Coordinates of C-alpha atoms in Angstrom, one line a residue:
Chain A
M1 CA 0.2 0.1 -0.3
T2 CA 0.7 3.9 -0.4
P3 CA 0.8 6.3 2.1
L4 CA 0.0 8.8 -0.6
D5 CA -3.3 10.0 -2.3
V6 CA -2.1 10.2 -5.6
A7 CA -5.0 11.1 -7.1
A8 CA -5.3 14.1 -5.2
L9 CA -1.7 14.7 -6.0
R10 CA -2.0 14.1 -9.4
K11 CA -4.4 17.3 -10.0
D12 CA -1.4 19.4 -8.9
F13 CA 0.7 18.7 -12.0
P14 CA -0.9 20.4 -15.1
I15 CA 1.3 18.4 -17.7
L16 CA 0.2 14.9 -16.2
E17 CA -3.2 16.1 -18.2
R18 CA -2.0 15.9 -21.4
T19 CA -1.6 13.2 -23.8
V20 CA 1.0 12.3 -26.1
R21 CA 1.9 10.0 -29.6
D22 CA -1.7 9.9 -30.6
D23 CA -4.2 11.0 -27.8
R24 CA -2.5 8.1 -25.1
P25 CA -2.4 9.9 -21.3
L26 CA 1.2 10.5 -20.6
V27 CA 2.9 7.9 -18.2
Y28 CA 5.5 9.6 -17.0
L29 CA 8.0 6.9 -15.6
D30 CA 11.7 9.7 -16.2
S31 CA 11.6 11.3 -12.8
G32 CA 15.2 10.2 -12.5
A33 CA 16.2 12.7 -15.3
T34 CA 13.8 15.3 -14.5
S35 CA 10.7 15.7 -12.3
Q36 CA 7.3 17.4 -13.5
K37 CA 6.2 20.9 -11.3
P38 CA 3.4 21.0 -9.7
R39 CA 1.2 24.2 -9.8
S40 CA 2.4 25.8 -6.8
V41 CA 6.1 25.8 -7.9
L42 CA 5.1 27.7 -11.3
D43 CA 3.0 30.0 -9.3
A44 CA 5.9 30.3 -7.2
E45 CA 8.3 31.2 -9.9
R46 CA 5.4 33.1 -11.9
D47 CA 4.9 35.7 -8.9
F48 CA 8.4 36.4 -8.4
Y49 CA 8.8 38.0 -11.5
E50 CA 5.2 39.7 -11.6
H51 CA 5.7 41.2 -8.1
R52 CA 9.5 41.1 -6.9
S53 CA 11.6 40.9 -9.7
A54 CA 15.1 42.2 -9.2
A55 CA 18.9 41.8 -8.7
V56 CA 19.8 40.6 -5.5
H57 CA 22.0 42.0 -2.7
R58 CA 22.0 45.2 -4.4
G59 CA 20.1 47.6 -5.2
A60 CA 19.0 50.5 -2.9
H61 CA 15.5 50.1 -4.1
H62 CA 12.1 48.5 -2.6
L63 CA 11.8 45.5 -5.4
A64 CA 15.5 44.3 -4.7
E65 CA 14.8 44.3 -0.9
E66 CA 11.6 41.8 -1.8
A67 CA 14.3 40.1 -4.5
T68 CA 16.7 39.6 -2.0
D69 CA 14.3 38.4 1.2
A70 CA 12.7 35.8 -1.0
F71 CA 16.3 34.8 -2.7
E72 CA 17.5 33.9 1.1
S73 CA 14.3 32.7 2.1
A74 CA 14.5 30.1 -0.4
R75 CA 17.9 29.2 1.0
R76 CA 16.5 29.2 4.6
T77 CA 13.8 26.8 3.5
I78 CA 16.2 24.7 1.7
A79 CA 18.9 24.3 4.5
A80 CA 16.1 23.3 6.9
F81 CA 15.0 20.6 4.3
I82 CA 18.2 19.0 4.7
G83 CA 19.2 19.5 8.6
G84 CA 22.0 22.3 7.5
Q85 CA 22.5 26.1 8.3
S86 CA 21.5 28.7 5.4
E87 CA 25.0 30.2 5.5
D88 CA 26.1 26.6 3.9
I89 CA 24.0 26.8 1.3
V90 CA 25.4 27.6 -2.2
F91 CA 23.0 28.1 -5.3
T92 CA 24.3 26.7 -8.2
R93 CA 23.2 25.5 -11.7
N94 CA 22.3 22.4 -11.1
A95 CA 24.3 19.4 -9.2
T96 CA 27.0 18.9 -12.0
E97 CA 28.1 22.8 -10.9
A98 CA 27.6 21.5 -7.7
L99 CA 30.3 19.0 -7.7
N100 CA 32.3 20.5 -10.4
L101 CA 32.4 23.2 -7.7
V102 CA 34.1 20.8 -4.8
S103 CA 36.3 19.4 -7.6
Y104 CA 37.8 22.3 -8.9
A105 CA 38.6 23.6 -5.3
F106 CA 41.0 20.8 -5.2
T107 CA 42.7 21.7 -8.6
N108 CA 42.9 25.3 -8.2
S109 CA 43.9 24.7 -4.6
T110 CA 47.0 22.4 -6.0
L111 CA 48.2 24.8 -8.4
E112 CA 48.0 27.8 -5.7
G113 CA 49.8 26.0 -2.8
G114 CA 46.8 26.2 -0.7
P115 CA 44.3 26.1 1.3
Q116 CA 45.9 22.5 2.1
P117 CA 42.4 20.7 2.5
F118 CA 42.0 21.1 -0.7
V119 CA 46.0 20.4 -1.9
L120 CA 46.5 17.3 -3.3
G121 CA 49.6 15.6 -5.5
P122 CA 51.3 12.3 -6.4
G123 CA 50.6 9.6 -4.0
D124 CA 47.1 11.2 -2.9
E125 CA 44.2 9.2 -3.7
I126 CA 40.8 9.8 -4.6
L127 CA 38.0 7.4 -4.1
I128 CA 34.8 6.9 -5.9
T129 CA 32.3 4.4 -7.1
E130 CA 32.1 2.5 -10.0
M131 CA 28.4 3.3 -9.6
E132 CA 28.6 7.1 -10.1
H133 CA 27.0 9.2 -12.6
H134 CA 29.3 10.6 -15.0
A135 CA 29.1 14.2 -13.2
N136 CA 30.6 12.7 -9.7
L137 CA 33.2 10.5 -11.9
V138 CA 34.4 12.9 -14.8
P139 CA 35.5 15.5 -12.8
W140 CA 37.5 13.1 -10.5
Q141 CA 39.2 12.3 -13.7
Q142 CA 40.1 15.7 -14.2
V143 CA 41.2 16.5 -11.0
A144 CA 43.3 13.7 -10.7
Q145 CA 45.1 14.2 -14.0
R146 CA 45.7 18.2 -13.4
T147 CA 47.1 17.1 -9.8
G148 CA 48.8 14.1 -10.1
A149 CA 46.5 12.1 -7.7
T150 CA 45.3 8.8 -8.4
L151 CA 41.7 8.0 -8.9
R152 CA 40.4 4.9 -7.1
W153 CA 36.8 3.0 -6.6
F154 CA 34.8 0.6 -5.4
G155 CA 33.4 -1.8 -7.4
V156 CA 29.8 -3.1 -7.3
T157 CA 28.6 -6.5 -6.9
D158 CA 26.3 -8.6 -9.1
S159 CA 23.4 -7.6 -7.1
G160 CA 24.2 -4.4 -8.0
R161 CA 25.2 -3.4 -4.2
L162 CA 28.7 -1.3 -3.3
D163 CA 31.5 -3.6 -3.0
I164 CA 32.9 -1.6 0.3
D165 CA 36.5 -2.7 0.5
P166 CA 38.0 -0.8 3.6
S167 CA 41.6 -1.6 2.4
L168 CA 40.9 1.0 -0.5
I169 CA 40.6 3.9 2.5
T170 CA 44.1 4.5 3.5
D171 CA 46.2 7.8 4.7
R172 CA 46.8 8.5 1.0
T173 CA 42.8 8.6 0.5
K174 CA 42.4 12.4 0.4
V175 CA 39.1 12.5 -1.7
V176 CA 35.9 9.9 -0.7
S177 CA 33.0 10.9 -3.3
V178 CA 30.2 8.6 -3.3
T179 CA 26.5 8.8 -4.6
H180 CA 23.9 8.2 -2.1
Q181 CA 21.5 6.4 -4.5
S182 CA 22.5 5.1 -8.1
N183 CA 20.8 6.8 -10.9
V184 CA 20.7 3.7 -12.4
L185 CA 20.6 0.7 -9.9
G186 CA 18.3 2.3 -7.3
T187 CA 20.7 1.3 -4.6
I188 CA 20.9 3.3 -1.5
N189 CA 24.3 3.3 -0.1
P190 CA 25.3 3.3 3.5
I191 CA 26.9 6.9 3.4
P192 CA 27.2 7.4 7.1
R193 CA 29.7 4.3 7.3
I194 CA 31.6 5.2 4.5
A195 CA 31.9 8.9 5.7
E196 CA 33.2 7.5 8.9
M197 CA 36.0 5.2 7.2
A198 CA 36.9 8.6 5.0
H199 CA 36.9 10.7 8.2
A200 CA 38.9 8.2 10.5
M201 CA 42.1 8.8 7.5
G202 CA 41.2 12.8 7.5
A203 CA 39.8 12.5 3.9
V204 CA 37.0 14.8 2.8
M205 CA 33.9 13.3 2.2
I206 CA 31.3 14.5 -0.6
V207 CA 27.8 12.7 -1.6
D208 CA 26.1 13.2 -5.0
A209 CA 22.8 13.3 -3.6
C210 CA 20.9 14.1 -6.7
Q211 CA 18.5 10.5 -6.4
S212 CA 17.9 10.9 -2.5
V213 CA 17.3 14.5 -1.7
P214 CA 14.5 14.3 -3.8
H215 CA 13.1 11.2 -3.1
M216 CA 13.8 9.8 0.8
P217 CA 14.6 12.3 4.1
V218 CA 18.4 13.3 4.1
D219 CA 19.5 14.8 6.8
V220 CA 23.5 16.6 6.0
T221 CA 24.5 15.8 9.7
A222 CA 23.4 12.2 10.0
L223 CA 25.1 11.6 6.4
G224 CA 28.0 12.6 7.8
A225 CA 29.1 14.4 4.4
D226 CA 31.4 17.2 4.3
F227 CA 29.5 18.5 1.0
V228 CA 26.4 17.3 -0.2
A229 CA 25.0 18.2 -4.6
F230 CA 21.7 18.1 -5.3
S231 CA 19.7 19.3 -8.5
G232 CA 16.6 21.0 -7.8
H233 CA 14.7 20.0 -11.1
K234 CA 14.8 16.5 -10.1
M235 CA 13.1 17.3 -6.9
L236 CA 9.8 19.4 -8.2
A237 CA 11.5 22.8 -8.9
P238 CA 12.6 24.6 -12.1
T239 CA 15.7 24.0 -14.3
G240 CA 18.7 26.3 -13.7
V241 CA 18.9 25.7 -9.7
G242 CA 20.9 23.4 -7.8
V243 CA 22.4 23.3 -4.3
L244 CA 26.1 22.4 -2.6
W245 CA 25.8 22.1 1.1
G246 CA 29.2 22.4 2.3
R247 CA 30.6 21.8 6.3
S248 CA 31.0 25.7 7.4
D249 CA 34.7 25.5 7.6
L250 CA 35.5 23.9 5.1
L251 CA 33.5 26.4 3.1
A252 CA 35.2 29.1 5.2
Q253 CA 38.7 28.0 3.2
M254 CA 37.5 26.9 -0.2
P255 CA 38.5 29.0 -3.7
P256 CA 35.6 30.0 -5.6
M257 CA 35.3 28.4 -9.2
L258 CA 33.7 31.5 -11.3
T259 CA 34.7 34.9 -10.1
G260 CA 33.3 38.2 -11.0
G261 CA 30.4 40.5 -9.6
S262 CA 29.0 39.7 -6.3
M263 CA 31.3 37.1 -5.1
I264 CA 34.1 39.7 -4.1
E265 CA 34.7 41.8 -0.8
Q266 CA 37.1 44.4 -2.4
V267 CA 38.3 45.1 -5.9
F268 CA 41.4 46.7 -6.9
M269 CA 42.8 47.1 -10.3
D270 CA 45.4 44.3 -9.6
H271 CA 44.1 42.2 -7.0
S272 CA 40.8 41.3 -5.7
T273 CA 39.8 39.8 -2.2
F274 CA 36.5 37.5 -2.2
A275 CA 33.3 37.5 -0.1
A276 CA 32.6 35.1 2.9
P277 CA 30.3 32.0 2.2
P278 CA 28.2 31.6 0.3
Q279 CA 28.3 34.6 -1.4
R280 CA 32.1 33.6 -2.5
F281 CA 30.5 30.7 -4.9
E282 CA 27.8 32.7 -6.2
A283 CA 29.3 34.9 -8.9
G284 CA 27.3 36.9 -11.5
T285 CA 23.2 37.2 -10.8
P286 CA 22.2 34.0 -9.8
N287 CA 18.8 31.9 -11.2
I288 CA 16.6 34.0 -8.2
A289 CA 13.0 33.2 -9.6
Q290 CA 14.4 29.1 -9.7
A291 CA 15.4 29.4 -6.3
V292 CA 12.0 31.0 -5.3
G293 CA 10.7 27.7 -6.9
L294 CA 13.0 25.3 -5.2
A295 CA 11.8 26.6 -2.0
A296 CA 8.1 26.0 -3.1
A297 CA 8.8 23.3 -4.1
V298 CA 10.4 22.3 -0.6
D299 CA 7.3 23.5 1.0
Y300 CA 5.5 20.6 -1.2
L301 CA 7.0 17.9 -0.5
E302 CA 7.4 18.5 3.2
A303 CA 3.5 18.8 3.0
V304 CA 3.8 15.2 1.3
G305 CA 6.3 14.2 3.6
M306 CA 9.4 12.9 2.9
Q307 CA 9.0 9.2 4.2
N308 CA 6.1 9.1 2.7
V309 CA 7.5 10.0 -0.7
H310 CA 10.1 7.2 -0.1
E311 CA 7.5 4.3 1.1
H312 CA 5.4 5.0 -1.7
E313 CA 8.2 4.9 -4.4
V314 CA 9.3 1.5 -2.6
Y315 CA 5.8 0.5 -3.2
L316 CA 5.9 0.9 -6.6
T317 CA 9.4 -0.6 -7.0
G318 CA 8.2 -3.5 -5.4
L319 CA 5.5 -3.8 -8.3
A320 CA 7.5 -3.2 -11.0
L321 CA 10.4 -5.6 -9.9
E322 CA 7.5 -8.5 -9.7
G323 CA 5.8 -7.3 -13.1
L324 CA 8.7 -7.0 -14.9
G325 CA 10.1 -10.2 -13.4
S326 CA 6.9 -12.2 -14.3
L327 CA 8.2 -11.2 -18.3
P328 CA 10.3 -13.8 -19.7
G329 CA 14.1 -12.6 -20.8
I330 CA 13.9 -9.8 -18.7
R331 CA 17.1 -8.8 -16.5
I332 CA 17.2 -6.4 -14.0
I333 CA 20.2 -4.5 -13.7
G334 CA 20.3 -3.8 -9.5
P335 CA 18.8 -4.9 -6.3
T336 CA 15.9 -7.2 -7.0
D337 CA 14.7 -7.0 -3.0
L338 CA 13.2 -3.5 -1.6
T339 CA 16.4 -3.1 1.2
D340 CA 17.9 0.0 0.8
R341 CA 16.7 0.4 -2.6
G342 CA 14.9 3.7 -4.1
G343 CA 12.8 3.5 -7.2
A344 CA 14.8 3.6 -10.2
V345 CA 14.4 0.5 -12.2
S346 CA 16.7 -0.3 -14.9
F347 CA 16.3 -3.8 -17.0
V348 CA 17.2 -5.6 -20.2
A349 CA 15.7 -7.8 -22.4
D350 CA 16.7 -10.7 -24.6
G351 CA 16.5 -9.5 -27.9
V352 CA 15.3 -5.8 -27.6
H353 CA 17.6 -3.3 -27.5
S354 CA 17.1 -0.6 -24.9
H355 CA 16.1 2.2 -27.7
D356 CA 13.4 -0.5 -29.6
L357 CA 11.9 -0.7 -26.2
G358 CA 11.8 2.7 -25.3
Q359 CA 10.2 3.4 -28.4
V360 CA 7.6 0.9 -28.1
L361 CA 6.7 2.2 -24.7
D362 CA 6.8 5.3 -26.2
D363 CA 4.4 4.7 -28.8
S364 CA 2.0 3.4 -25.5
G365 CA 2.3 6.3 -24.0
V366 CA 5.4 5.8 -21.6
A367 CA 7.6 8.0 -20.7
V368 CA 11.1 6.1 -19.9
R369 CA 14.7 6.5 -20.2
V370 CA 17.3 4.2 -22.6
G371 CA 21.0 4.1 -23.1
H372 CA 23.6 4.2 -20.3
H373 CA 21.8 7.3 -18.3
C374 CA 25.2 8.9 -17.8
A375 CA 26.8 6.0 -15.9
W376 CA 28.5 4.1 -18.9
P377 CA 31.5 2.4 -16.7
L378 CA 28.3 0.7 -14.4
H379 CA 27.0 -0.4 -17.8
R380 CA 30.2 -2.0 -19.1
R381 CA 30.5 -3.6 -15.8
F382 CA 27.4 -5.6 -16.0
G383 CA 27.7 -6.1 -20.1
V384 CA 25.1 -4.2 -21.1
A385 CA 25.8 -1.3 -23.6
A386 CA 22.4 0.2 -22.8
T387 CA 19.4 -0.5 -20.2
T388 CA 15.5 1.1 -20.0
R389 CA 15.0 2.6 -16.5
A390 CA 11.5 3.4 -15.1
S391 CA 12.2 5.9 -12.2
F392 CA 8.9 6.9 -10.1
Y393 CA 7.6 10.0 -8.1
I394 CA 5.1 10.9 -5.9
Y395 CA 2.6 11.3 -9.1
N396 CA 2.9 7.7 -10.4
D397 CA 0.3 5.1 -9.5
E398 CA -0.3 1.4 -10.0
Q399 CA -1.9 1.9 -13.6
D400 CA 1.9 3.5 -14.4
V401 CA 3.5 0.6 -13.2
E402 CA 1.1 -1.8 -15.0
A403 CA 1.6 0.3 -18.2
L404 CA 5.0 -0.5 -18.1
V405 CA 4.9 -3.8 -17.6
A406 CA 2.3 -4.3 -20.2
G407 CA 4.2 -2.0 -22.9
T408 CA 7.5 -4.3 -22.3
R409 CA 5.4 -7.3 -22.7
R410 CA 4.5 -5.4 -26.4
A411 CA 8.1 -4.9 -27.3
L412 CA 9.1 -8.5 -26.6
E413 CA 6.1 -9.9 -28.5
F414 CA 6.9 -7.3 -31.7
F415 CA 10.8 -7.9 -31.5
G416 CA 10.2 -11.6 -30.8
Chain B
M1 CA 3.0 6.7 -37.1
N2 CA 2.6 3.4 -35.9
L3 CA 5.2 1.2 -34.9
E4 CA 4.8 -0.9 -38.0
N5 CA 5.7 2.0 -40.1
L6 CA 8.3 2.7 -37.9
Y7 CA 9.9 -0.9 -37.9
Q8 CA 8.9 -1.9 -41.3
E9 CA 9.7 -5.5 -42.4
I10 CA 13.0 -4.8 -44.3
I11 CA 14.4 -3.3 -40.9
L12 CA 13.5 -6.1 -38.7
D13 CA 14.7 -8.6 -41.4
H14 CA 18.0 -6.6 -41.7
Y15 CA 18.2 -6.3 -38.0
R16 CA 17.8 -10.3 -37.3
H17 CA 19.7 -11.0 -40.2
P18 CA 22.4 -8.5 -40.9
R19 CA 24.1 -8.9 -44.2
S20 CA 28.0 -9.6 -44.2
K21 CA 28.4 -8.1 -40.8
G22 CA 32.2 -8.8 -39.2
L23 CA 35.5 -7.3 -40.3
R24 CA 37.0 -8.5 -43.0
E25 CA 40.5 -7.8 -45.0
P26 CA 41.8 -5.9 -47.1
F27 CA 40.8 -2.7 -45.8
D28 CA 42.3 0.9 -46.9
A29 CA 40.7 2.5 -43.7
E30 CA 39.1 1.7 -40.7
V31 CA 37.0 3.7 -38.1
H32 CA 35.5 3.5 -34.6
H33 CA 32.2 5.4 -34.3
V34 CA 30.0 5.7 -31.2
N35 CA 26.9 7.5 -30.2
P36 CA 27.3 8.9 -27.4
T37 CA 23.6 9.3 -26.1
C38 CA 23.0 5.4 -26.1
G39 CA 26.4 4.0 -26.4
D40 CA 26.0 2.4 -29.7
E41 CA 28.9 1.5 -31.9
I42 CA 30.4 0.4 -34.9
S43 CA 33.7 -0.4 -36.4
L44 CA 34.0 -0.2 -40.3
R45 CA 36.3 -0.8 -42.6
V46 CA 36.3 -0.1 -46.3
D47 CA 37.9 -1.2 -49.5
V48 CA 37.8 1.5 -52.5
E49 CA 39.8 0.7 -55.5
D50 CA 39.9 2.8 -58.5
G51 CA 36.8 4.3 -57.0
L52 CA 35.0 1.5 -56.8
V53 CA 33.9 0.4 -53.1
K54 CA 35.0 -3.0 -53.0
D55 CA 34.1 -4.0 -50.0
I56 CA 32.5 -2.4 -46.8
S57 CA 32.9 -4.8 -43.2
Y58 CA 31.5 -3.8 -39.9
D59 CA 31.2 -5.0 -36.8
A60 CA 28.2 -2.9 -34.6
T61 CA 26.2 -3.2 -31.6
G62 CA 23.0 -1.5 -31.0
C63 CA 19.3 -0.9 -31.7
S64 CA 17.5 -2.5 -34.5
I65 CA 17.6 0.8 -36.3
S66 CA 20.8 1.2 -36.1
Q67 CA 22.0 -2.5 -37.2
A68 CA 19.6 -2.7 -39.9
S69 CA 21.0 0.5 -41.4
A70 CA 24.4 -0.6 -41.6
S71 CA 23.1 -3.8 -43.1
V72 CA 21.0 -2.0 -45.6
M73 CA 23.8 0.5 -46.5
Y74 CA 26.2 -2.5 -47.1
E75 CA 23.8 -3.7 -49.7
Q76 CA 23.6 -0.5 -51.1
L77 CA 26.6 0.8 -52.0
V78 CA 29.0 -2.1 -51.9
G79 CA 30.1 -3.0 -55.6
K80 CA 29.1 0.9 -56.3
P81 CA 31.4 3.4 -57.8
L82 CA 31.7 6.3 -55.3
D83 CA 30.3 8.9 -57.9
Q84 CA 27.6 6.6 -57.4
G85 CA 27.5 5.7 -53.8
W86 CA 27.6 9.3 -52.6
P87 CA 24.4 10.5 -54.1
V88 CA 22.3 7.5 -52.2
L89 CA 23.9 8.7 -49.3
D90 CA 23.2 12.5 -49.4
E91 CA 19.9 11.0 -50.3
F92 CA 19.6 9.0 -47.1
V93 CA 20.9 11.8 -45.0
H94 CA 18.2 14.4 -46.4
M95 CA 15.9 11.7 -45.8
I96 CA 16.5 11.2 -42.4
E97 CA 17.4 14.8 -41.3
G98 CA 14.1 15.9 -43.2
R99 CA 12.0 15.3 -39.9
G100 CA 9.6 13.3 -42.0
K101 CA 8.9 16.5 -44.4
V102 CA 11.4 15.2 -47.1
E103 CA 9.9 13.2 -50.2
P104 CA 12.8 10.2 -50.4
D105 CA 13.3 9.0 -53.7
E106 CA 13.1 5.4 -54.1
D107 CA 15.0 5.1 -57.5
V108 CA 18.2 6.5 -55.6
L109 CA 17.7 4.6 -51.8
G110 CA 16.6 1.2 -53.0
D111 CA 15.9 -0.4 -49.4
G112 CA 17.1 2.6 -48.0
I113 CA 13.4 3.8 -48.3
A114 CA 12.4 1.5 -45.6
F115 CA 14.0 4.3 -42.9
A116 CA 11.7 6.9 -44.0
G117 CA 9.7 6.5 -41.0
V118 CA 12.9 7.0 -38.5
A119 CA 12.5 10.7 -39.5
A120 CA 9.4 11.5 -37.8
Y121 CA 11.5 10.8 -34.2
P122 CA 14.5 13.1 -34.0
A123 CA 16.0 10.8 -31.2
R124 CA 16.5 7.9 -33.6
V125 CA 18.4 9.7 -36.5
K126 CA 21.7 9.4 -35.1
C127 CA 21.0 5.5 -34.7
A128 CA 19.9 5.4 -38.7
L129 CA 22.8 7.5 -39.4
L130 CA 25.8 5.8 -37.5
G131 CA 26.9 3.4 -39.6
W132 CA 26.5 5.9 -43.3
M133 CA 28.8 8.3 -41.3
A134 CA 31.2 5.9 -40.3
F135 CA 31.5 4.6 -43.9
K136 CA 31.8 8.4 -44.7
D137 CA 34.6 8.8 -42.8
A138 CA 36.4 5.7 -43.5
T139 CA 36.3 6.4 -47.2
L140 CA 37.4 10.1 -46.6
Q141 CA 39.9 8.7 -45.1
A142 CA 40.9 5.8 -47.5
L143 CA 41.0 8.9 -50.2
G144 CA 43.3 11.1 -47.8
K145 CA 40.8 13.5 -47.2
D146 CA 39.2 14.9 -44.1
F147 CA 35.8 13.8 -42.6
T148 CA 33.6 16.8 -42.5

């Protein structure tokens, strides 16, 4: 059973009223890529533009004051949502930018010879995992290339769990960066345990929480992380806004990635000094209306209840695993049990390429993601070039899962 | 548009039974192309002599559209002089990129016409063109020219 009144929630999402491909009702199972937006979020964004639109943190006028209030109030709302302080919340464009902001801190500090927590060199190690999204993989490859540090990773078991090899965390390990929940496998990783191991060796612990913050209760203190990155658009908010949360003492030392307006303290012709966090990391005019939209999304999610969101998705995941598992020739890539598992279900079908499977599903109005989902090495690990991924959110119901299973059966028959 | 329109019998047949698949010698140039959005890959070799396409050999993984497209291309281009092959390639690209608004020339395309339905699905354009672009790249390399 689901704890949510999905029929009531669905009424808040205007896009779910439309049809696709020859008037078929939309079955949206691609929230892992981006979520749909409730009316309250769209209204918040529009309301900002209609009534309070101005540049923030400058301007001596009434509108600038209200815009700044709205922006900083959004920061407080988001901080409270993840159990953090508002001055530790940095607005970015998305989670990719948030992760790059941290990774560039290591590259730039290494080039400049400080500050020390961010300096890497030959012999130092960066530890990631084989289940990372490219956004938490490629930036660390770049850091390793530029600093001389070595990139290492935890593998993944056949059942899609993280293969935590404690011998990989040593006093050489300076950075540990791990996804909280795999965008492909659905696996929820034991971040507090990994963070404890990382901290015991003095490493900085970074968490890609892109697939967890939208889908379950997340408390940054309980996670034990030093940095946490996530995107707004995957949690009912507009595109263009993401968040980096960082531990105050680390943010205080961290160098900026982008420089320019709004992030300075004093500027002279030959040098500048930088503002305190979070402004130091928010060069240029930020995505103000989108941050306001993100706060409205947080309000919406809090009213639904994050534990309810998680339980609902686990319920649908169980139905999907059962339904797909009953079809011949379907192999689930990821855990087939519901322990520490979120609502992303990836699979391959014998004799049907995922692109073709996705096409048949699309013909039935079912929107899924096909391909490697920006986790190419993970797919290689499982010996597949591509998978089909269904991912769930609060507006999905049992009928959506049934449509997924029926569409998959149709594809098997069509190409069989 | 329905599925049968997209996945015409010719496409399904070439997908299930790709013609002359596998890498062969001799060859003048070999390329490896990928579709980074879905991970489809093709290795392709061409054997060109005196302006004649003597052989195209390929090894590929991917969806039905990309697999069948490479197989149809093999049938349409091998044994043809290049000055007859280029117009086929150009017409195929023109049709696939035409968003369904191009009237394809069956006399030029042969079985390639079966892919007309792909043009209605922008997400599948790269699938249909993967093998053809690999051929173009390899052939231009064989002729000592740059791929553009």
